[in-house]
Amino acid sequence: MKLFRVFFGILAMSLFIACSSSDPDPADPNEDYIPTPKPLTVPPIFDRLLPPPIVPADNPQTVEGVALGRKLFFDPILSGDGTQACASCHQPANSFTDTDRFSIGIDGLEGTRNSMPIFNTAWNTKNKFFWDGRASSLEAQALEPVTNPIEMHNTWQNAVSSLQSDAEYPELFNKAFGTGNITKELTAKAIAQFERTLISANSPFDKYLLGEGSLTPQELNGFQIFMDESRGDCFHCHGNENSPLWTDNIFHNNGLDAIITDKGLGNVTGDPNHDGLFKSPSLRNLAYTAPYMHDGRFATLDEVINHYSEGLVYSRTIDPLMKAVSRGGVHLTESDKADLKAFLLSLSDPSFISNPDFQDPN
Amino acid sequence: MKKIVFLLAIAFAAIGCSNDDDGNNIPVTAAVSFNFTQNWGVTEITPSNYTSGVYENAAGNYVSIDRLRYLISRVELHKADGTTVSFDGYQLIDLADAGSLSFNPSESVATGDYTGISFVYGFNEEDNVNGAYPDLNAADWNWPTMLGGGYHFMQMDGNFDDSNGTSQPYNFHNGTARVSEGVFEQNFISFDFDQNFTISGDVTIEIAMDISEWYKNPLTWDLNDRSVNLMMNYLAQKDMQRNGATVFSIGAITQ
């Protein structure tokens, strides 16, 4: 204890001496520059039911940061040949995914995963991004596509120098971060700020919960099936009326394959018990996000529902919640299937895809 | 100059106060933390091994565990002078998240003699309010409204070998019991342990769950009879509550 105090005393001294020699340089006008704070607007249903959004302390939301991030997200300047933007595979009209089974990178190469929609990421309390959770923040995630050889296939050095020699970007970075000295980290921070503004919570089901709208008897019955452990039993992984993200944001094997070819989470953790586990996607905005699953194998929601109803396949890591796997599934009636689909579609939010703040600013 | 004076003041303060608690004086208050451990009889079950073992339950089913999460609330310590220290909050223990095995209340407690420890498994009726806890909502821990709402108390999922030796899933989920449409019955369990101990400094209290007890006492639970779709099964829910009464015990108290 005594030693610790002495140490603290010395530490305090040295800190003091250190900082007296680094007084702000009045010659640098940006030292004290503070961009305009712009906290996220929390929708009423999230405000009522969910924890506050997660914004990293070292990347606060600002007007200038979001504007820069939006411009970058839609700008092909980040790709190796200037042809592909983030938005090429993450289009507003598709709830920020695309319509391809596998997106195609600048060299015409196809990946093995379906592009993911982007919304409500500030409520991903587990902070695991990608189908297999390999990125631990949005900022870390944004670094990857730029250099991925089957996506934007660039180097960060090259991307940064394109931005630096652009007529507008140095000034926009200056406004957002108080420095015109562009780095990949600042680029990723700006993109992440824009992505955090992509909030979707205005579906017919949200309005129903808020008492501002009603659902059809079919949609309501579909919701009962979703919540019924002996029929849909979807709620254990995909949320419920009090968990309006419509995902648990964790990883499961939902019985797609007998032989696992893409190990998913298992590739990231190295644990064979994680082979074939993928992040549960949110069921919001399914009307715009086809095809479905990590490999885009299902073109329609009917195919998805048929999978859970009678297409389940056993593999060693299948989630025990896929309890009727020995019969292929719970065998929903045709009318239950139709109602379940109607309910799922009531989670889609047209105002999200048409939001003018989310469109291409360039 | 001002800086130097301030600096000396800090250094002096830091060194100067070092004599305060150097003696063997017992501090007036201490921090308490609760450490949740799990076992199957004599076998310890931890975040690093829970998915790899196979355990035999009282009915002779061979059981593996894929997921184990449970909720503890209303933790209290009872003092020798008859007063009670109640800790705010609740703890969702999840074996997939080692950090969740420790509950660290922000309140500190007085040092001295204690006679008991109590807590609630799940939420009592007053606390089990539909949608009331944002972090539990985000964790998708809710119990369906049509079954009485509120929250799960436990989710234990895995596989067992059925009487033909075939691996079958089980979903041992516990929460409010649904008697009939719109009629529900509380299903939490209050634990109240007599335990004499003295707190003389920061203390860690172990709360141990013997998972095998869920299947054993008083009722031998055969997964061949009841393994899935138990949430809406009133009898299954009440039998879990009965068997639950012996699953917890107080383990080591360390300081």
Tab-separated table of N, CA and C in Angstrom, chain A residues 1-2 5 8-9 12-13 16 20 23 49-51 125 224 227-230 235-243 248 252 273 318-321 323 326, chain B residues 3 6-7 10-11 14 17-19 22 51 66-67 130-131 134-135 137-138 140 142 144-146 152 155 157-158 169-171 173 228-232:
chain	number	residue	atom	x	y	z
A	1	MET	N	0.838	-1.205	0.000
A	1	MET	CA	0.000	0.000	0.000
A	1	MET	C	0.872	1.254	0.000
A	2	LYS	N	1.856	1.267	0.934
A	2	LYS	CA	2.723	2.437	1.033
A	2	LYS	C	3.485	2.630	-0.268
A	5	ARG	N	1.472	4.176	-2.921
A	5	ARG	CA	1.273	5.622	-2.767
A	5	ARG	C	2.499	6.388	-3.240
A	8	PHE	N	2.512	6.376	-6.834
A	8	PHE	CA	1.514	7.307	-7.351
A	8	PHE	C	2.051	8.732	-7.299
A	9	GLY	N	2.727	9.047	-6.173
A	9	GLY	CA	3.297	10.377	-6.027
A	9	GLY	C	4.286	10.663	-7.149
A	12	ALA	N	2.489	11.107	-10.395
A	12	ALA	CA	1.852	12.412	-10.483
A	12	ALA	C	2.890	13.468	-10.848
A	13	MET	N	4.076	13.376	-10.209
A	13	MET	CA	5.142	14.341	-10.520
A	13	MET	C	5.517	14.277	-11.979
A	16	PHE	N	3.111	15.631	-14.346
A	16	PHE	CA	3.075	17.079	-14.282
A	16	PHE	C	4.189	17.708	-15.070
A	20	SER	N	3.864	19.984	-18.615
A	20	SER	CA	4.177	21.413	-18.654
A	20	SER	C	4.968	21.757	-19.906
A	23	ASP	N	2.435	22.355	-23.659
A	23	ASP	CA	1.349	23.327	-23.734
A	23	ASP	C	0.851	23.426	-25.173
A	49	LEU	N	-37.358	0.133	-24.213
A	49	LEU	CA	-37.037	-1.269	-23.932
A	49	LEU	C	-35.551	-1.637	-23.936
A	50	LEU	N	-34.715	-0.807	-24.517
A	50	LEU	CA	-33.324	-1.248	-24.705
A	50	LEU	C	-32.335	-0.349	-23.972
A	51	PRO	N	-31.135	-0.856	-23.728
A	51	PRO	CA	-30.092	-0.017	-23.143
A	51	PRO	C	-29.741	1.116	-24.117
A	125	THR	N	-25.114	-5.239	-28.579
A	125	THR	CA	-24.432	-5.167	-27.293
A	125	THR	C	-23.231	-6.107	-27.227
A	224	GLN	N	-48.113	-15.002	-32.777
A	224	GLN	CA	-48.349	-16.070	-31.791
A	224	GLN	C	-47.557	-17.331	-32.156
A	227	MET	N	-43.985	-16.933	-31.300
A	227	MET	CA	-43.740	-16.967	-29.856
A	227	MET	C	-44.091	-18.313	-29.221
A	228	ASP	N	-44.621	-19.240	-29.985
A	228	ASP	CA	-45.108	-20.494	-29.411
A	228	ASP	C	-43.991	-21.533	-29.445
A	229	GLU	N	-43.577	-21.993	-28.271
A	229	GLU	CA	-42.442	-22.911	-28.210
A	229	GLU	C	-42.689	-24.175	-29.012
A	230	SER	N	-43.960	-24.603	-29.134
A	230	SER	CA	-44.204	-25.864	-29.824
A	230	SER	C	-44.481	-25.669	-31.319
A	235	PHE	N	-38.542	-17.086	-31.086
A	235	PHE	CA	-38.183	-16.005	-30.155
A	235	PHE	C	-36.924	-16.281	-29.359
A	236	HIS	N	-36.531	-17.538	-29.216
A	236	HIS	CA	-35.327	-17.776	-28.424
A	236	HIS	C	-34.071	-17.198	-29.074
A	237	CYS	N	-34.091	-16.972	-30.374
A	237	CYS	CA	-32.911	-16.412	-31.039
A	237	CYS	C	-33.194	-15.086	-31.747
A	238	HIS	N	-34.465	-14.829	-32.041
A	238	HIS	CA	-34.771	-13.677	-32.901
A	238	HIS	C	-35.608	-12.618	-32.200
A	239	GLY	N	-35.555	-12.512	-30.878
A	239	GLY	CA	-36.236	-11.421	-30.189
A	239	GLY	C	-37.720	-11.660	-29.992
A	240	ASN	N	-38.369	-10.636	-29.458
A	240	ASN	CA	-39.789	-10.711	-29.144
A	240	ASN	C	-40.265	-9.277	-28.957
A	241	GLU	N	-41.504	-9.079	-28.560
A	241	GLU	CA	-42.018	-7.697	-28.518
A	241	GLU	C	-41.306	-6.835	-27.480
A	242	ASN	N	-40.631	-7.454	-26.518
A	242	ASN	CA	-39.859	-6.677	-25.556
A	242	ASN	C	-38.370	-6.638	-25.889
A	243	SER	N	-38.002	-7.287	-26.954
A	243	SER	CA	-36.603	-7.327	-27.386
A	243	SER	C	-36.580	-6.942	-28.861
A	248	ASP	N	-30.759	-11.983	-31.104
A	248	ASP	CA	-30.026	-12.053	-29.837
A	248	ASP	C	-28.565	-11.665	-30.048
A	252	HIS	N	-25.392	-19.311	-33.629
A	252	HIS	CA	-26.064	-20.600	-33.550
A	252	HIS	C	-25.875	-21.353	-34.862
A	273	ASN	N	-16.569	-26.858	-31.259
A	273	ASN	CA	-17.982	-26.751	-30.894
A	273	ASN	C	-18.647	-25.522	-31.509
A	318	ILE	N	-25.523	-28.571	-34.118
A	318	ILE	CA	-26.855	-27.964	-34.279
A	318	ILE	C	-27.382	-27.486	-32.927
A	319	ASP	N	-28.042	-26.342	-32.934
A	319	ASP	CA	-28.549	-25.802	-31.664
A	319	ASP	C	-29.677	-26.694	-31.151
A	320	PRO	N	-29.653	-27.023	-29.845
A	320	PRO	CA	-30.717	-27.875	-29.287
A	320	PRO	C	-32.110	-27.250	-29.433
A	321	LEU	N	-32.156	-25.942	-29.690
A	321	LEU	CA	-33.475	-25.328	-29.912
A	321	LEU	C	-34.104	-25.790	-31.233
A	323	LYS	N	-35.329	-28.389	-32.108
A	323	LYS	CA	-35.627	-29.617	-31.359
A	323	LYS	C	-36.306	-30.689	-32.176
A	326	SER	N	-35.159	-34.312	-35.773
A	326	SER	CA	-35.273	-35.715	-36.190
A	326	SER	C	-36.447	-35.904	-37.149
B	3	LYS	N	2.558	25.534	-10.599
B	3	LYS	CA	2.554	24.108	-10.918
B	3	LYS	C	3.407	23.323	-9.931
B	6	PHE	N	1.656	22.932	-6.624
B	6	PHE	CA	0.590	21.959	-6.756
B	6	PHE	C	1.157	20.539	-6.772
B	7	LEU	N	2.257	20.426	-7.529
B	7	LEU	CA	2.929	19.142	-7.670
B	7	LEU	C	3.394	18.624	-6.310
B	10	ILE	N	0.486	17.430	-4.318
B	10	ILE	CA	0.019	16.097	-4.702
B	10	ILE	C	0.936	15.017	-4.149
B	11	ALA	N	2.242	15.238	-4.359
B	11	ALA	CA	3.215	14.239	-3.921
B	11	ALA	C	3.119	14.053	-2.413
B	14	ALA	N	0.004	12.215	-1.481
B	14	ALA	CA	0.085	10.803	-1.816
B	14	ALA	C	0.937	10.042	-0.805
B	17	CYS	N	-0.487	10.365	3.326
B	17	CYS	CA	-1.623	9.671	3.919
B	17	CYS	C	-1.384	8.182	4.054
B	18	SER	N	-0.140	7.769	3.838
B	18	SER	CA	0.092	6.332	3.794
B	18	SER	C	0.001	5.648	5.156
B	19	ASN	N	-0.070	6.412	6.225
B	19	ASN	CA	-0.102	5.759	7.532
B	19	ASN	C	-1.506	5.370	7.982
B	22	ASP	N	-2.435	1.519	7.813
B	22	ASP	CA	-1.331	0.573	7.819
B	22	ASP	C	-1.419	-0.425	8.970
B	51	THR	N	-19.194	-27.369	-22.339
B	51	THR	CA	-19.732	-27.979	-23.559
B	51	THR	C	-19.066	-29.305	-23.885
B	66	ASP	N	-25.168	-27.553	-23.862
B	66	ASP	CA	-24.733	-26.583	-24.872
B	66	ASP	C	-24.833	-25.161	-24.355
B	67	ARG	N	-25.815	-24.955	-23.485
B	67	ARG	CA	-26.066	-23.579	-23.031
B	67	ARG	C	-26.618	-23.651	-21.627
B	130	ASN	N	-42.856	-7.651	-17.146
B	130	ASN	CA	-42.637	-7.780	-18.581
B	130	ASN	C	-41.854	-6.593	-19.161
B	131	GLY	N	-40.707	-6.880	-19.762
B	131	GLY	CA	-39.975	-5.842	-20.491
B	131	GLY	C	-39.288	-4.796	-19.633
B	134	PRO	N	-33.829	-3.329	-19.497
B	134	PRO	CA	-33.252	-3.175	-20.839
B	134	PRO	C	-32.142	-4.173	-21.170
B	135	ASP	N	-31.256	-4.441	-20.228
B	135	ASP	CA	-30.151	-5.348	-20.576
B	135	ASP	C	-30.665	-6.768	-20.792
B	137	ASN	N	-33.684	-7.470	-21.859
B	137	ASN	CA	-34.406	-7.437	-23.143
B	137	ASN	C	-33.412	-7.604	-24.295
B	138	ALA	N	-32.307	-6.841	-24.220
B	138	ALA	CA	-31.326	-6.916	-25.304
B	138	ALA	C	-30.739	-8.322	-25.390
B	140	ASP	N	-32.431	-10.925	-25.052
B	140	ASP	CA	-33.509	-11.795	-25.524
B	140	ASP	C	-33.863	-12.832	-24.444
B	142	ASN	N	-36.429	-12.688	-22.395
B	142	ASN	CA	-37.837	-12.581	-22.017
B	142	ASN	C	-38.543	-13.932	-22.033
B	144	PRO	N	-42.257	-15.625	-22.807
B	144	PRO	CA	-43.382	-15.159	-23.637
B	144	PRO	C	-44.561	-14.620	-22.812
B	145	THR	N	-45.123	-13.522	-23.303
B	145	THR	CA	-46.249	-12.889	-22.623
B	145	THR	C	-47.408	-13.874	-22.464
B	146	MET	N	-47.620	-14.709	-23.476
B	146	MET	CA	-48.749	-15.641	-23.379
B	146	MET	C	-48.524	-16.725	-22.320
B	152	HIS	N	-37.172	-15.372	-18.477
B	152	HIS	CA	-36.710	-16.715	-18.155
B	152	HIS	C	-36.018	-16.677	-16.786
B	155	GLN	N	-32.270	-21.211	-18.666
B	155	GLN	CA	-32.278	-21.892	-19.957
B	155	GLN	C	-31.136	-22.885	-19.895
B	157	ASP	N	-29.888	-25.966	-22.191
B	157	ASP	CA	-30.132	-26.670	-23.445
B	157	ASP	C	-28.983	-27.619	-23.725
B	158	GLY	N	-29.305	-28.717	-24.344
B	158	GLY	CA	-28.252	-29.647	-24.725
B	158	GLY	C	-28.854	-30.883	-25.357
B	169	PRO	N	-32.337	-33.547	-28.568
B	169	PRO	CA	-32.185	-32.277	-27.855
B	169	PRO	C	-33.092	-32.181	-26.632
B	170	TYR	N	-32.676	-31.419	-25.663
B	170	TYR	CA	-33.580	-31.038	-24.571
B	170	TYR	C	-33.497	-29.532	-24.364
B	171	ASN	N	-34.614	-28.939	-23.950
B	171	ASN	CA	-34.680	-27.504	-23.636
B	171	ASN	C	-35.309	-27.382	-22.254
B	173	HIS	N	-36.185	-25.195	-19.827
B	173	HIS	CA	-36.370	-23.758	-19.607
B	173	HIS	C	-37.385	-23.547	-18.507
B	228	VAL	N	-38.544	-31.440	-24.320
B	228	VAL	CA	-38.758	-30.184	-25.062
B	228	VAL	C	-40.199	-29.722	-24.867
B	229	ASN	N	-40.458	-28.486	-25.311
B	229	ASN	CA	-41.797	-27.892	-25.168
B	229	ASN	C	-42.273	-27.923	-23.714
B	230	LEU	N	-41.383	-27.559	-22.820
B	230	LEU	CA	-41.717	-27.592	-21.392
B	230	LEU	C	-42.219	-26.247	-20.878
B	231	MET	N	-42.028	-25.194	-21.667
B	231	MET	CA	-42.353	-23.859	-21.147
B	231	MET	C	-43.843	-23.706	-20.857
B	232	MET	N	-44.660	-24.276	-21.719
B	232	MET	CA	-46.121	-24.137	-21.539
B	232	MET	C	-46.709	-25.310	-20.762
